[in-house]
């Protein structure tokens, strides 16, 4: 085959066991290409010159080329480094591992970067991005970008989708049936006999040749199961590759224990397990493509990892494009300081306790992407700290286009009608970008972040507190009273101010004063700030519910927002809110709301509620053997273990309250602990209604429950 | 990630725990008043935190005083309204 030039999309890059790089592309004519490409990669080593010379000698004859270069370290300035170039990118990890083992005292740079990030930074072709490529049928010999990652309306490749679903949660019961949907057709297969199922699955993969396989439990059950039962079964498009399995793990992040299930990654097509891809449920395929486009992380990786990995990949791209060295291990330690300075600066965002009670015609004002906007506007980056007139830092330059794109998408969404077919896709893309922006601030202070530095993290919160105080002062000068402030939002009220127009001058004033975009989230017809459960005199931040003038409901911090609340209890709170929302003042309808609650409690007492809406959920904070008390979580974990299920910290377990304690399988009507559910409903109702009714009548409506 | 210095809320919780034996020794009627004072400081945790004081309880005491002053001001306002009403009644202008 002679050379051909095509226009298409770069879908993914990976290495084969031989070490060569493979690009998966889709051309405009619908053809799928798996092309190898010559792609030498380099990592750098710095340190004592005599040790570097030994390292040079060590590398001779190991298939790596060495040269002396002068490169820039973000913190230490220019450094003389030993640049080690490996022709086959798949061999780099091995060369690096051996060298680091032999010379642990040297500083290593650019050694553990994701391949796709290197590729995107060098070729300027973004993942899922439109490009022109030239090939001889085997090798990719030319590649040019035709579309930027920051394109507002990027062209989309014609993807073929296959969905594979099983009839039961494999952690609880072995599935019996598999449903496969593809090209508007639906196939239902029994898993027994297994041979027939495998033949059918292989035939469907061959006929439809999907680019994306969407599954439920594909990571944790389907692909491991298929690989175990038939080692020759290969769902990859690239027949030279086997499925890549990654082990499950529990980790501690953001103050909680998280569980990441095992992973099964494919080559030449993507596999996304809806049950194991943290972000996919929220952002869908459109958001996953956007994430890959801007971050340079492959779609399969991006949806399974935290957004932090995405923002790190973006920072790496900026560093690679600038020729800045990326340390394999973070080298900056927090600088020493006095106790008084630590107390002064080691603080979070401003949280102003709300005025507890009912407030009518209050407005909520939000700073748009406040922390990233501060980083960009005030040039906050680890290397620019305490430097006046420093050029734009690595972090602000990484965030600037992201911020601009998200604000543009949000603006676009505001101009569209809710029923417009583009809304869901734009929302998904906007949400994907939001998550990257949300975590970029945390990563400044994260101890393992390559370009993190806690002082810059503190600078952001210090500026945010100052800006919020400026906003408060502006509001008070204009005659508003501030009901609540929460990090990047404030709730204000003024006698006579009822419509959005009444609050616009304040929005403009704050925007002008702070230089950060402010949006009017809306004007509440009424808003209720709730007190602490243990003492009604103590206000609690970010625990409220209310209804906007247009009837939209908003609630934070109450039972129905919690992941461990069962559906029936959550629905009760939503019913209460909808009932209250019909009035101009919620206090006018508290009796009706209680009547509604009593009705729902009576349904429980009559055992007329389906078990599936009573299912409770809990996230295990530790391994089952570490529980000291027989809490519901501990009981559920032990029951599952006794059924042979592997239970790990961070896993989400489901159970029902039963007369014997808890049950991980749906109990019969006689076994369910109906009184306990009734108490949960009453507690959830009291959480919202106690504050609305006159003090002397509080809890009067609580029903006596009989066992 | 994570902060080294405990939040003001945590520090107030610790102070309240330390004051438990003080509270226990008070008469029940006074215990309720103490609880009210401590709760009133919670309305100003943002300001207590902003003071950046080594001992935040000093700022918490100031916050309690602010709440007391607010209540006194509210009561004074009510008294003056009642006094005006009284004068009006006395003058027969109800």
XYZ file of C-alpha atoms in Angstrom, chain A residues 13-251:
239
model
C -2.134 5.885 22.044
C -0.509 2.954 23.834
C 2.512 0.686 23.614
C 2.667 -2.957 22.591
C 4.716 -5.511 24.566
C 7.514 -4.981 22.015
C 7.672 -1.383 23.247
C 6.523 0.314 20.019
C 3.908 3.029 20.098
C 0.511 2.439 18.491
C -1.962 5.166 17.527
C -5.623 4.335 17.187
C -7.303 6.674 14.694
C -10.692 6.899 13.012
C -10.752 8.493 9.577
C -13.669 10.486 8.199
C -14.644 7.611 5.896
C -15.311 5.486 9.015
C -12.188 3.330 8.731
C -10.414 2.346 11.967
C -6.607 2.462 11.949
C -4.069 0.946 14.340
C -0.745 2.379 13.232
C 2.687 2.145 14.778
C 4.815 5.250 15.012
C 8.467 5.978 15.705
C 8.326 7.891 18.969
C 11.558 8.064 20.970
C 11.106 9.313 24.534
C 13.558 10.988 26.887
C 13.888 11.217 30.633
C 16.476 13.222 32.545
C 18.720 12.603 35.516
C 20.471 15.248 37.594
C 22.767 15.209 40.599
C 26.398 14.774 41.536
C 28.480 14.881 38.287
C 30.621 11.881 39.229
C 27.528 9.785 39.991
C 26.011 10.961 36.720
C 29.102 9.703 34.876
C 28.635 6.297 36.563
C 24.989 6.334 35.494
C 26.067 7.088 31.912
C 28.415 4.068 31.967
C 25.645 1.942 33.525
C 23.322 2.755 30.604
C 25.785 1.832 27.895
C 24.674 -1.286 26.046
C 21.162 -1.121 27.476
C 19.489 0.349 24.378
C 19.368 3.916 25.645
C 21.106 6.942 24.128
C 22.643 9.499 26.505
C 23.468 13.162 26.060
C 24.292 16.164 28.219
C 21.658 18.905 28.291
C 20.852 22.034 30.240
C 17.199 22.095 31.295
C 15.075 24.192 33.617
C 13.809 22.984 36.974
C 10.792 25.038 38.045
C 12.234 25.719 41.497
C 15.999 25.383 41.116
C 16.444 27.103 37.758
C 18.768 25.702 35.088
C 20.353 22.311 35.753
C 22.794 20.223 33.810
C 21.154 16.865 33.247
C 21.887 13.524 31.691
C 19.188 13.060 29.032
C 18.400 9.378 28.478
C 16.565 8.641 25.221
C 14.806 5.352 24.578
C 13.658 4.584 21.030
C 10.803 2.334 22.093
C 8.568 4.208 24.558
C 7.309 0.972 26.119
C 10.852 0.238 27.331
C 11.257 3.505 29.255
C 9.696 2.321 32.560
C 12.114 -0.625 32.705
C 15.216 1.497 31.925
C 14.130 4.086 34.511
C 13.408 1.431 37.154
C 16.822 -0.198 36.763
C 18.645 3.125 36.806
C 16.728 4.422 39.848
C 17.432 1.159 41.665
C 21.169 1.448 40.946
C 21.388 5.198 41.639
C 18.673 6.119 44.141
C 20.409 9.366 45.151
C 19.950 11.080 41.781
C 17.040 13.359 40.835
C 14.851 11.941 38.087
C 12.717 14.019 35.751
C 10.129 13.273 33.041
C 10.445 9.612 33.949
C 6.899 8.554 34.797
C 4.687 10.628 32.516
C 1.613 9.084 30.918
C 2.460 8.256 27.305
C -0.595 10.053 25.934
C 0.473 13.267 27.713
C 3.936 13.113 26.091
C 2.327 12.395 22.738
C -0.153 15.273 22.896
C 2.493 17.717 24.129
C 4.863 16.803 21.282
C 2.454 16.414 18.353
C -0.046 19.127 19.480
C -2.817 16.744 18.410
C -5.260 16.401 21.289
C -6.924 13.111 22.111
C -10.292 12.806 20.345
C -9.036 15.792 18.361
C -9.385 16.200 14.616
C -6.154 15.734 12.680
C -4.622 15.014 9.280
C -2.503 11.884 9.154
C -0.363 10.123 6.596
C 0.226 6.388 6.573
C 1.602 3.545 4.483
C -0.946 1.191 6.012
C 1.349 0.039 8.835
C 3.170 3.103 10.100
C 1.996 6.584 10.900
C 4.401 8.810 9.027
C 2.767 12.218 9.429
C 0.363 13.791 11.906
C -0.937 17.362 12.036
C -3.542 18.937 14.305
C -6.662 20.407 12.699
C -8.498 21.348 15.860
C -7.455 22.721 19.241
C -8.458 21.117 22.534
C -10.055 24.456 23.394
C -12.410 24.410 20.418
C -15.888 25.332 21.677
C -17.718 23.067 19.246
C -15.286 20.272 18.464
C -16.093 17.786 15.714
C -17.012 14.344 17.003
C -15.757 11.005 15.676
C -18.478 8.579 14.497
C -18.273 6.220 17.482
C -19.901 2.769 17.551
C -21.270 1.899 20.964
C -22.001 -1.494 22.525
C -23.651 -1.864 25.933
C -23.260 -5.044 27.954
C -25.356 -5.514 31.058
C -25.803 -8.381 33.489
C -29.008 -9.181 35.373
C -27.592 -9.193 38.942
C -24.900 -7.566 41.031
C -22.126 -10.198 40.785
C -20.914 -9.290 44.275
C -24.178 -10.640 45.674
C -25.445 -13.261 43.222
C -23.859 -14.929 40.178
C -25.454 -13.364 37.051
C -27.509 -15.664 34.848
C -28.216 -13.482 31.826
C -26.375 -10.951 29.734
C -28.070 -8.240 27.681
C -26.144 -6.685 24.801
C -27.386 -3.552 23.046
C -25.797 -2.359 19.856
C -26.981 -0.375 16.816
C -30.552 -0.141 18.192
C -30.724 -3.936 18.600
C -30.946 -5.856 21.812
C -29.635 -9.398 22.361
C -30.306 -11.457 25.458
C -28.044 -14.401 26.239
C -28.021 -16.952 28.977
C -24.605 -17.495 30.528
C -25.139 -21.229 30.376
C -23.897 -22.941 28.323
C -20.881 -20.678 28.519
C -19.404 -21.775 25.192
C -22.490 -20.584 23.297
C -22.389 -17.234 25.034
C -18.690 -16.721 24.185
C -19.271 -17.607 20.520
C -22.168 -15.147 20.341
C -20.223 -12.383 22.062
C -17.277 -12.854 19.736
C -19.585 -12.824 16.724
C -21.228 -9.569 17.875
C -17.835 -7.954 18.470
C -16.805 -8.970 14.965
C -20.030 -7.802 13.311
C -20.481 -4.479 15.068
C -16.792 -3.794 15.786
C -17.612 -1.287 18.572
C -15.316 1.567 19.587
C -16.793 1.851 23.053
C -17.967 -1.030 25.222
C -20.121 0.250 28.063
C -20.728 -2.288 30.789
C -21.984 -2.719 34.294
C -19.483 -4.734 36.377
C -17.215 -5.186 33.348
C -14.158 -4.264 35.408
C -14.911 -6.278 38.484
C -16.672 -9.256 36.987
C -17.342 -9.639 33.236
C -13.855 -9.348 31.724
C -12.033 -11.147 34.578
C -14.675 -13.895 34.317
C -14.328 -14.192 30.519
C -10.538 -14.207 30.723
C -10.628 -16.930 33.379
C -13.075 -19.142 31.546
C -11.526 -18.758 28.098
C -7.932 -17.458 28.095
C -8.058 -17.204 24.276
C -11.022 -14.826 24.243
C -9.744 -11.387 23.185
C -12.122 -8.414 23.169
C -9.404 -6.015 21.928
C -9.449 -4.593 18.425
C -5.646 -4.806 18.483
C -5.185 -8.562 18.372
C -1.577 -8.318 19.536
C -2.749 -7.029 22.902
C -4.338 -8.750 25.870
C -6.811 -7.149 28.259
C -4.910 -5.120 30.861
C -6.125 -5.954 34.361
C -5.345 -3.633 37.255
C -5.869 -4.676 40.852
C -8.532 -3.244 43.201
C -7.392 -0.966 46.023
C -8.613 1.130 48.941
C -7.130 4.561 49.434
